[in-house]
Amino acid sequence: MAATWAVAAVASAHPGRGGIRVVPDHHQAVRAFLDPLPVGDLYGVGPVQAATLEQYGLATVGRLARQPLQTIQRILGGREGRLLHERARGIDPRPVTPSELPQSISVQRILDRDTPDPYLVRTEILDAVVDLADQLRERRQVARGIALGVSFAGGSSVSRSRTLSEPSAFTDDLRDAAMAVFERLGLERARVRGVSVRVEHLVDAAGAPQQLSLDAGRENSRRLDPVVDRVNARFGPGAVTRGALAHRRRSA
């Protein structure tokens, strides 16, 4: 637990320092990381406790760690003294609980001006779907459902959703589902201001069943998505994208 705690110490005390440092799980590396830190960086040390420790010459984590436990308990009290003395020595028995992945992800696209052109609206939906599919594959999740929202000139809006035939993170599956929802809306010549697409009921991709398909085009598309992901990871988002979106390369 020592290495885990050392990473958590900086992340908790200084969330704005620009990153988390991973410390190897052996004594020398943990001590080299912890000892120079100000004692106030320890998780659980408030301003009053830090000032008290500094008055006793214990201004760094290393100095606190080298003192006998009884000395720290006389300064801070029995329970608090023991906890902080252990943390200064890189000991923290609390289990590490990873944050849960979201159950849904949504993106929104606002048009530069209201439009009755269904082609422009479909392009915005496609752009949102590509973004969502990228996020799902990066998180190793798949969606069981998709929802489409459309906002109109004047402030009104409408939304509809549907369940996918099988959980998926493939761009074409999500695109087809979103476009089917859009067609069902039957908007005719409504002036559209923006769209939002949400993938929902997300689950771990590793545990989701996948059906074998006899559709060669669909299977080829499935094989293409990971290749596109690798190219975009190397050369930047949007390096390879759908033809309709080629004019809007995303920044990394």
PDB file of C-alpha atoms in Angstrom:
ATOM      1  CA  MET A   1       0.000   0.000   0.000  1.00  0.00           C
ATOM      2  CA  ALA A   2       2.972   2.335   0.356  1.00  0.00           C
ATOM      3  CA  ALA A   3       3.268   3.185  -3.341  1.00  0.00           C
ATOM      4  CA  THR A   4      -0.480   3.645  -3.655  1.00  0.00           C
ATOM      5  CA  TRP A   5      -0.556   6.021  -0.714  1.00  0.00           C
ATOM      6  CA  ALA A   6       2.367   8.051  -2.065  1.00  0.00           C
ATOM      7  CA  VAL A   7       0.508   8.697  -5.298  1.00  0.00           C
ATOM      8  CA  ALA A   8      -2.649   9.595  -3.394  1.00  0.00           C
ATOM      9  CA  ALA A   9      -0.776  12.020  -1.140  1.00  0.00           C
ATOM     10  CA  VAL A  10       0.142  14.405  -3.921  1.00  0.00           C
ATOM     11  CA  ALA A  11      -3.157  13.992  -5.736  1.00  0.00           C
ATOM     12  CA  SER A  12      -5.151  14.787  -2.594  1.00  0.00           C
ATOM     13  CA  ALA A  13      -3.080  17.632  -1.253  1.00  0.00           C
ATOM     14  CA  HIS A  14      -2.278  19.354  -4.526  1.00  0.00           C
ATOM     15  CA  PRO A  15      -4.870  18.563  -7.226  1.00  0.00           C
ATOM     16  CA  GLY A  16      -3.596  21.380  -9.410  1.00  0.00           C
ATOM     17  CA  ARG A  17       0.059  20.379  -9.712  1.00  0.00           C
ATOM     18  CA  GLY A  18      -0.480  18.929 -13.145  1.00  0.00           C
ATOM     19  CA  GLY A  19      -0.272  15.157 -12.812  1.00  0.00           C
ATOM     20  CA  ILE A  20       0.116  12.126 -10.613  1.00  0.00           C
ATOM     21  CA  ARG A  21       3.500  10.595  -9.932  1.00  0.00           C
ATOM     22  CA  VAL A  22       3.688   6.817  -9.727  1.00  0.00           C
ATOM     23  CA  VAL A  23       6.092   5.659  -7.010  1.00  0.00           C
ATOM     24  CA  PRO A  24       7.626   2.150  -7.158  1.00  0.00           C
ATOM     25  CA  ASP A  25       6.543  -0.066  -4.283  1.00  0.00           C
ATOM     26  CA  HIS A  26       9.822  -0.379  -2.419  1.00  0.00           C
ATOM     27  CA  HIS A  27      11.066   1.366   0.685  1.00  0.00           C
ATOM     28  CA  GLN A  28      13.813   3.549  -0.780  1.00  0.00           C
ATOM     29  CA  ALA A  29      11.607   4.969  -3.541  1.00  0.00           C
ATOM     30  CA  VAL A  30       8.754   5.704  -1.135  1.00  0.00           C
ATOM     31  CA  ARG A  31      11.060   7.446   1.316  1.00  0.00           C
ATOM     32  CA  ALA A  32      12.732   9.480  -1.438  1.00  0.00           C
ATOM     33  CA  PHE A  33       9.299  10.660  -2.521  1.00  0.00           C
ATOM     34  CA  LEU A  34       7.765  11.315   0.890  1.00  0.00           C
ATOM     35  CA  ASP A  35      10.578  12.654   3.036  1.00  0.00           C
ATOM     36  CA  PRO A  36      11.062  16.097   1.405  1.00  0.00           C
ATOM     37  CA  LEU A  37       7.324  16.885   1.298  1.00  0.00           C
ATOM     38  CA  PRO A  38       6.010  19.582   3.650  1.00  0.00           C
ATOM     39  CA  VAL A  39       4.169  17.964   6.515  1.00  0.00           C
ATOM     40  CA  GLY A  40       1.031  19.824   5.453  1.00  0.00           C
ATOM     41  CA  ASP A  41       0.958  17.704   2.278  1.00  0.00           C
ATOM     42  CA  LEU A  42       0.057  14.621   4.278  1.00  0.00           C
ATOM     43  CA  TYR A  43      -3.528  13.525   3.729  1.00  0.00           C
ATOM     44  CA  GLY A  44      -5.509  14.412   6.848  1.00  0.00           C
ATOM     45  CA  VAL A  45      -3.186  17.159   8.129  1.00  0.00           C
ATOM     46  CA  GLY A  46      -5.047  20.439   8.547  1.00  0.00           C
ATOM     47  CA  PRO A  47      -3.514  23.926   8.844  1.00  0.00           C
ATOM     48  CA  VAL A  48      -3.637  23.873  12.658  1.00  0.00           C
ATOM     49  CA  GLN A  49      -1.953  20.474  12.914  1.00  0.00           C
ATOM     50  CA  ALA A  50       0.676  21.478  10.358  1.00  0.00           C
ATOM     51  CA  ALA A  51       1.470  24.639  12.317  1.00  0.00           C
ATOM     52  CA  THR A  52       1.732  22.627  15.557  1.00  0.00           C
ATOM     53  CA  LEU A  53       4.115  20.116  14.027  1.00  0.00           C
ATOM     54  CA  GLU A  54       6.237  22.873  12.523  1.00  0.00           C
ATOM     55  CA  GLN A  55       6.549  24.465  15.980  1.00  0.00           C
ATOM     56  CA  TYR A  56       8.165  21.244  17.153  1.00  0.00           C
ATOM     57  CA  GLY A  57      10.569  21.273  14.214  1.00  0.00           C
ATOM     58  CA  LEU A  58       8.638  18.628  12.275  1.00  0.00           C
ATOM     59  CA  ALA A  59       8.204  20.599   9.073  1.00  0.00           C
ATOM     60  CA  THR A  60       8.667  17.701   6.620  1.00  0.00           C
ATOM     61  CA  VAL A  61       7.167  14.268   6.264  1.00  0.00           C
ATOM     62  CA  GLY A  62      10.579  12.690   6.726  1.00  0.00           C
ATOM     63  CA  ARG A  63      11.136  14.351  10.101  1.00  0.00           C
ATOM     64  CA  LEU A  64       7.681  13.276  11.260  1.00  0.00           C
ATOM     65  CA  ALA A  65       8.334   9.689  10.161  1.00  0.00           C
ATOM     66  CA  ARG A  66      11.612   9.462  12.085  1.00  0.00           C
ATOM     67  CA  GLN A  67      10.122  10.498  15.428  1.00  0.00           C
ATOM     68  CA  PRO A  68       8.963   7.860  17.917  1.00  0.00           C
ATOM     69  CA  LEU A  69       5.217   7.224  17.784  1.00  0.00           C
ATOM     70  CA  GLN A  70       4.804   8.214  21.428  1.00  0.00           C
ATOM     71  CA  THR A  71       6.274  11.657  20.719  1.00  0.00           C
ATOM     72  CA  ILE A  72       3.803  12.336  17.894  1.00  0.00           C
ATOM     73  CA  GLN A  73       0.897  11.084  20.012  1.00  0.00           C
ATOM     74  CA  ARG A  74       1.842  13.487  22.825  1.00  0.00           C
ATOM     75  CA  ILE A  75       1.760  16.359  20.296  1.00  0.00           C
ATOM     76  CA  LEU A  76      -1.374  15.450  18.329  1.00  0.00           C
ATOM     77  CA  GLY A  77      -3.230  12.971  20.502  1.00  0.00           C
ATOM     78  CA  GLY A  78      -3.357   9.197  20.481  1.00  0.00           C
ATOM     79  CA  ARG A  79      -5.473   8.355  17.426  1.00  0.00           C
ATOM     80  CA  GLU A  80      -4.488  11.279  15.188  1.00  0.00           C
ATOM     81  CA  GLY A  81      -0.846  10.892  16.123  1.00  0.00           C
ATOM     82  CA  ARG A  82      -0.855   7.225  15.179  1.00  0.00           C
ATOM     83  CA  LEU A  83      -2.639   7.786  11.834  1.00  0.00           C
ATOM     84  CA  LEU A  84      -0.355  10.598  10.712  1.00  0.00           C
ATOM     85  CA  HIS A  85       2.768   8.813  11.916  1.00  0.00           C
ATOM     86  CA  GLU A  86       1.776   5.768   9.828  1.00  0.00           C
ATOM     87  CA  ARG A  87       1.021   7.875   6.758  1.00  0.00           C
ATOM     88  CA  ALA A  88       4.328   9.672   7.090  1.00  0.00           C
ATOM     89  CA  ARG A  89       5.962   6.240   6.931  1.00  0.00           C
ATOM     90  CA  GLY A  90       3.978   5.314   3.814  1.00  0.00           C
ATOM     91  CA  ILE A  91       1.492   3.053   5.600  1.00  0.00           C
ATOM     92  CA  ASP A  92      -2.189   3.400   4.763  1.00  0.00           C
ATOM     93  CA  PRO A  93      -4.369   0.271   5.020  1.00  0.00           C
ATOM     94  CA  ARG A  94      -7.421   1.855   3.405  1.00  0.00           C
ATOM     95  CA  PRO A  95      -8.493  -0.031   0.252  1.00  0.00           C
ATOM     96  CA  VAL A  96      -8.119   1.789  -3.046  1.00  0.00           C
ATOM     97  CA  THR A  97     -11.531   2.096  -4.701  1.00  0.00           C
ATOM     98  CA  PRO A  98     -11.377   2.898  -8.415  1.00  0.00           C
ATOM     99  CA  SER A  99     -13.921   5.407  -9.662  1.00  0.00           C
ATOM    100  CA  GLU A 100     -16.781   3.836 -11.568  1.00  0.00           C
ATOM    101  CA  LEU A 101     -17.129   4.442 -15.270  1.00  0.00           C
ATOM    102  CA  PRO A 102     -20.199   6.451 -16.291  1.00  0.00           C
ATOM    103  CA  GLN A 103     -23.487   4.760 -17.112  1.00  0.00           C
ATOM    104  CA  SER A 104     -24.056   7.151 -20.010  1.00  0.00           C
ATOM    105  CA  ILE A 105     -22.098   9.613 -22.146  1.00  0.00           C
ATOM    106  CA  SER A 106     -23.568  12.454 -24.159  1.00  0.00           C
ATOM    107  CA  VAL A 107     -22.269  15.060 -26.570  1.00  0.00           C
ATOM    108  CA  GLN A 108     -23.973  18.099 -28.032  1.00  0.00           C
ATOM    109  CA  ARG A 109     -23.547  19.912 -31.320  1.00  0.00           C
ATOM    110  CA  ILE A 110     -24.886  23.451 -31.778  1.00  0.00           C
ATOM    111  CA  LEU A 111     -25.234  24.765 -35.320  1.00  0.00           C
ATOM    112  CA  ASP A 112     -23.896  28.169 -36.325  1.00  0.00           C
ATOM    113  CA  ARG A 113     -27.431  29.081 -37.364  1.00  0.00           C
ATOM    114  CA  ASP A 114     -30.853  27.464 -37.462  1.00  0.00           C
ATOM    115  CA  THR A 115     -31.229  25.195 -40.467  1.00  0.00           C
ATOM    116  CA  PRO A 116     -34.008  23.220 -42.169  1.00  0.00           C
ATOM    117  CA  ASP A 117     -31.410  21.188 -44.115  1.00  0.00           C
ATOM    118  CA  PRO A 118     -31.616  17.521 -43.019  1.00  0.00           C
ATOM    119  CA  TYR A 119     -28.168  16.816 -44.523  1.00  0.00           C
ATOM    120  CA  LEU A 120     -26.520  19.332 -42.189  1.00  0.00           C
ATOM    121  CA  VAL A 121     -28.410  17.886 -39.234  1.00  0.00           C
ATOM    122  CA  ARG A 122     -27.346  14.334 -40.121  1.00  0.00           C
ATOM    123  CA  THR A 123     -23.731  15.523 -40.394  1.00  0.00           C
ATOM    124  CA  GLU A 124     -23.896  16.899 -36.854  1.00  0.00           C
ATOM    125  CA  ILE A 125     -25.411  13.652 -35.618  1.00  0.00           C
ATOM    126  CA  LEU A 126     -22.653  11.667 -37.333  1.00  0.00           C
ATOM    127  CA  ASP A 127     -19.972  13.879 -35.797  1.00  0.00           C
ATOM    128  CA  ALA A 128     -21.473  13.332 -32.337  1.00  0.00           C
ATOM    129  CA  VAL A 129     -21.691   9.569 -32.904  1.00  0.00           C
ATOM    130  CA  VAL A 130     -18.050   9.319 -34.012  1.00  0.00           C
ATOM    131  CA  ASP A 131     -17.019  11.195 -30.856  1.00  0.00           C
ATOM    132  CA  LEU A 132     -19.097   8.901 -28.636  1.00  0.00           C
ATOM    133  CA  ALA A 133     -17.886   5.719 -30.313  1.00  0.00           C
ATOM    134  CA  ASP A 134     -14.270   6.844 -29.803  1.00  0.00           C
ATOM    135  CA  GLN A 135     -14.941   7.462 -26.115  1.00  0.00           C
ATOM    136  CA  LEU A 136     -16.645   4.114 -25.633  1.00  0.00           C
ATOM    137  CA  ARG A 137     -13.793   2.153 -27.190  1.00  0.00           C
ATOM    138  CA  GLU A 138     -11.234   4.118 -25.196  1.00  0.00           C
ATOM    139  CA  ARG A 139     -13.122   3.298 -21.982  1.00  0.00           C
ATOM    140  CA  ARG A 140     -13.648  -0.324 -23.126  1.00  0.00           C
ATOM    141  CA  GLN A 141     -17.391   0.020 -22.743  1.00  0.00           C
ATOM    142  CA  VAL A 142     -20.343  -0.758 -24.968  1.00  0.00           C
ATOM    143  CA  ALA A 143     -23.795   0.843 -25.089  1.00  0.00           C
ATOM    144  CA  ARG A 144     -27.105  -0.941 -24.874  1.00  0.00           C
ATOM    145  CA  GLY A 145     -29.112   2.096 -25.929  1.00  0.00           C
ATOM    146  CA  ILE A 146     -28.900   5.437 -27.690  1.00  0.00           C
ATOM    147  CA  ALA A 147     -30.924   8.640 -27.384  1.00  0.00           C
ATOM    148  CA  LEU A 148     -31.202  11.580 -29.763  1.00  0.00           C
ATOM    149  CA  GLY A 149     -32.294  15.075 -28.843  1.00  0.00           C
ATOM    150  CA  VAL A 150     -33.070  17.854 -31.313  1.00  0.00           C
ATOM    151  CA  SER A 151     -33.524  21.511 -30.359  1.00  0.00           C
ATOM    152  CA  PHE A 152     -35.356  23.949 -32.601  1.00  0.00           C
ATOM    153  CA  ALA A 153     -35.450  27.657 -33.330  1.00  0.00           C
ATOM    154  CA  GLY A 154     -37.561  29.259 -30.640  1.00  0.00           C
ATOM    155  CA  GLY A 155     -36.311  27.005 -27.843  1.00  0.00           C
ATOM    156  CA  SER A 156     -38.474  23.883 -28.114  1.00  0.00           C
ATOM    157  CA  SER A 157     -36.921  20.424 -28.297  1.00  0.00           C
ATOM    158  CA  VAL A 158     -37.757  16.755 -28.717  1.00  0.00           C
ATOM    159  CA  SER A 159     -35.925  13.567 -27.761  1.00  0.00           C
ATOM    160  CA  ARG A 160     -36.328   9.870 -28.498  1.00  0.00           C
ATOM    161  CA  SER A 161     -34.357   6.749 -27.636  1.00  0.00           C
ATOM    162  CA  ARG A 162     -34.040   3.158 -28.718  1.00  0.00           C
ATOM    163  CA  THR A 163     -32.423  -0.057 -27.526  1.00  0.00           C
ATOM    164  CA  LEU A 164     -29.644  -1.463 -29.682  1.00  0.00           C
ATOM    165  CA  SER A 165     -30.023  -4.972 -31.067  1.00  0.00           C
ATOM    166  CA  GLU A 166     -26.837  -5.854 -29.185  1.00  0.00           C
ATOM    167  CA  PRO A 167     -24.429  -3.852 -26.978  1.00  0.00           C
ATOM    168  CA  SER A 168     -21.963  -2.028 -29.214  1.00  0.00           C
ATOM    169  CA  ALA A 169     -19.234   0.597 -29.442  1.00  0.00           C
ATOM    170  CA  PHE A 170     -18.857   0.341 -33.207  1.00  0.00           C
ATOM    171  CA  THR A 171     -19.350   3.585 -35.070  1.00  0.00           C
ATOM    172  CA  ASP A 172     -21.635   2.173 -37.753  1.00  0.00           C
ATOM    173  CA  ASP A 173     -23.934   0.489 -35.228  1.00  0.00           C
ATOM    174  CA  LEU A 174     -24.348   3.724 -33.282  1.00  0.00           C
ATOM    175  CA  ARG A 175     -24.710   5.780 -36.450  1.00  0.00           C
ATOM    176  CA  ASP A 176     -27.430   3.525 -37.871  1.00  0.00           C
ATOM    177  CA  ALA A 177     -29.359   3.604 -34.594  1.00  0.00           C
ATOM    178  CA  ALA A 178     -29.102   7.392 -34.246  1.00  0.00           C
ATOM    179  CA  MET A 179     -30.156   7.977 -37.840  1.00  0.00           C
ATOM    180  CA  ALA A 180     -33.109   5.618 -37.425  1.00  0.00           C
ATOM    181  CA  VAL A 181     -34.266   7.650 -34.436  1.00  0.00           C
ATOM    182  CA  PHE A 182     -33.845  10.853 -36.446  1.00  0.00           C
ATOM    183  CA  GLU A 183     -35.900   9.514 -39.352  1.00  0.00           C
ATOM    184  CA  ARG A 184     -38.675   8.459 -36.968  1.00  0.00           C
ATOM    185  CA  LEU A 185     -38.993  12.036 -35.758  1.00  0.00           C
ATOM    186  CA  GLY A 186     -40.282  13.090 -39.202  1.00  0.00           C
ATOM    187  CA  LEU A 187     -39.163  16.677 -38.802  1.00  0.00           C
ATOM    188  CA  GLU A 188     -39.895  17.675 -42.402  1.00  0.00           C
ATOM    189  CA  ARG A 189     -38.686  21.309 -42.752  1.00  0.00           C
ATOM    190  CA  ALA A 190     -38.317  22.142 -39.063  1.00  0.00           C
ATOM    191  CA  ARG A 191     -35.573  24.666 -38.357  1.00  0.00           C
ATOM    192  CA  VAL A 192     -33.007  22.856 -36.204  1.00  0.00           C
ATOM    193  CA  ARG A 193     -30.683  24.675 -33.817  1.00  0.00           C
ATOM    194  CA  GLY A 194     -28.702  21.771 -32.417  1.00  0.00           C
ATOM    195  CA  VAL A 195     -28.572  18.063 -31.644  1.00  0.00           C
ATOM    196  CA  SER A 196     -27.463  15.928 -28.727  1.00  0.00           C
ATOM    197  CA  VAL A 197     -26.663  12.225 -28.784  1.00  0.00           C
ATOM    198  CA  ARG A 198     -26.386  10.078 -25.676  1.00  0.00           C
ATOM    199  CA  VAL A 199     -25.230   6.477 -25.390  1.00  0.00           C
ATOM    200  CA  GLU A 200     -26.697   4.838 -22.305  1.00  0.00           C
ATOM    201  CA  HIS A 201     -26.916   1.663 -20.253  1.00  0.00           C
ATOM    202  CA  LEU A 202     -23.157   1.264 -20.644  1.00  0.00           C
ATOM    203  CA  VAL A 203     -21.465  -1.978 -19.641  1.00  0.00           C
ATOM    204  CA  ASP A 204     -17.952  -3.417 -19.687  1.00  0.00           C
ATOM    205  CA  ALA A 205     -17.116  -4.497 -23.227  1.00  0.00           C
ATOM    206  CA  ALA A 206     -15.292  -7.616 -22.024  1.00  0.00           C
ATOM    207  CA  GLY A 207     -18.450  -9.012 -20.454  1.00  0.00           C
ATOM    208  CA  ALA A 208     -20.913  -8.099 -23.198  1.00  0.00           C
ATOM    209  CA  PRO A 209     -22.070 -10.827 -25.591  1.00  0.00           C
ATOM    210  CA  GLN A 210     -21.532 -10.302 -29.311  1.00  0.00           C
ATOM    211  CA  GLN A 211     -23.481 -12.033 -32.041  1.00  0.00           C
ATOM    212  CA  LEU A 212     -21.727 -13.406 -35.098  1.00  0.00           C
ATOM    213  CA  SER A 213     -22.858 -11.561 -38.210  1.00  0.00           C
ATOM    214  CA  LEU A 214     -23.119 -12.867 -41.760  1.00  0.00           C
ATOM    215  CA  ASP A 215     -23.025  -9.300 -43.076  1.00  0.00           C
ATOM    216  CA  ALA A 216     -19.555  -8.964 -44.599  1.00  0.00           C
ATOM    217  CA  GLY A 217     -19.792  -5.174 -44.792  1.00  0.00           C
ATOM    218  CA  ARG A 218     -20.632  -4.906 -41.093  1.00  0.00           C
ATOM    219  CA  GLU A 219     -17.818  -7.243 -40.123  1.00  0.00           C
ATOM    220  CA  ASN A 220     -15.348  -5.249 -42.230  1.00  0.00           C
ATOM    221  CA  SER A 221     -16.504  -2.061 -40.514  1.00  0.00           C
ATOM    222  CA  ARG A 222     -15.952  -3.649 -37.124  1.00  0.00           C
ATOM    223  CA  ARG A 223     -12.404  -4.559 -38.074  1.00  0.00           C
ATOM    224  CA  LEU A 224     -11.769  -1.053 -39.401  1.00  0.00           C
ATOM    225  CA  ASP A 225     -12.674   0.836 -36.212  1.00  0.00           C
ATOM    226  CA  PRO A 226      -9.651  -0.387 -34.171  1.00  0.00           C
ATOM    227  CA  VAL A 227      -7.328   0.456 -37.076  1.00  0.00           C
ATOM    228  CA  VAL A 228      -8.719   3.997 -37.253  1.00  0.00           C
ATOM    229  CA  ASP A 229      -8.317   4.300 -33.475  1.00  0.00           C
ATOM    230  CA  ARG A 230      -4.632   3.402 -33.688  1.00  0.00           C
ATOM    231  CA  VAL A 231      -3.977   5.845 -36.539  1.00  0.00           C
ATOM    232  CA  ASN A 232      -5.737   8.690 -34.731  1.00  0.00           C
ATOM    233  CA  ALA A 233      -3.888   7.883 -31.504  1.00  0.00           C
ATOM    234  CA  ARG A 234      -0.599   8.242 -33.362  1.00  0.00           C
ATOM    235  CA  PHE A 235      -1.324  11.207 -35.629  1.00  0.00           C
ATOM    236  CA  GLY A 236      -4.010  13.081 -33.717  1.00  0.00           C
ATOM    237  CA  PRO A 237      -7.813  13.043 -33.480  1.00  0.00           C
ATOM    238  CA  GLY A 238      -9.503  13.207 -36.856  1.00  0.00           C
ATOM    239  CA  ALA A 239      -6.444  12.148 -38.868  1.00  0.00           C
ATOM    240  CA  VAL A 240      -8.720   9.455 -40.299  1.00  0.00           C
ATOM    241  CA  THR A 241     -12.448  10.120 -40.238  1.00  0.00           C
ATOM    242  CA  ARG A 242     -15.654   9.841 -42.234  1.00  0.00           C
ATOM    243  CA  GLY A 243     -15.734  11.685 -45.552  1.00  0.00           C
ATOM    244  CA  ALA A 244     -18.613  13.901 -44.419  1.00  0.00           C
ATOM    245  CA  LEU A 245     -16.486  15.064 -41.459  1.00  0.00           C
ATOM    246  CA  ALA A 246     -13.160  15.553 -43.255  1.00  0.00           C
ATOM    247  CA  HIS A 247     -13.459  19.347 -43.049  1.00  0.00           C
ATOM    248  CA  ARG A 248     -13.559  19.372 -39.233  1.00  0.00           C
ATOM    249  CA  ARG A 249     -10.329  17.796 -37.956  1.00  0.00           C
ATOM    250  CA  ARG A 250     -10.325  17.781 -34.159  1.00  0.00           C
ATOM    251  CA  SER A 251      -7.456  19.183 -32.139  1.00  0.00           C
ATOM    252  CA  ALA A 252      -5.519  16.769 -29.924  1.00  0.00           C
TER     253      ALA A 252
END
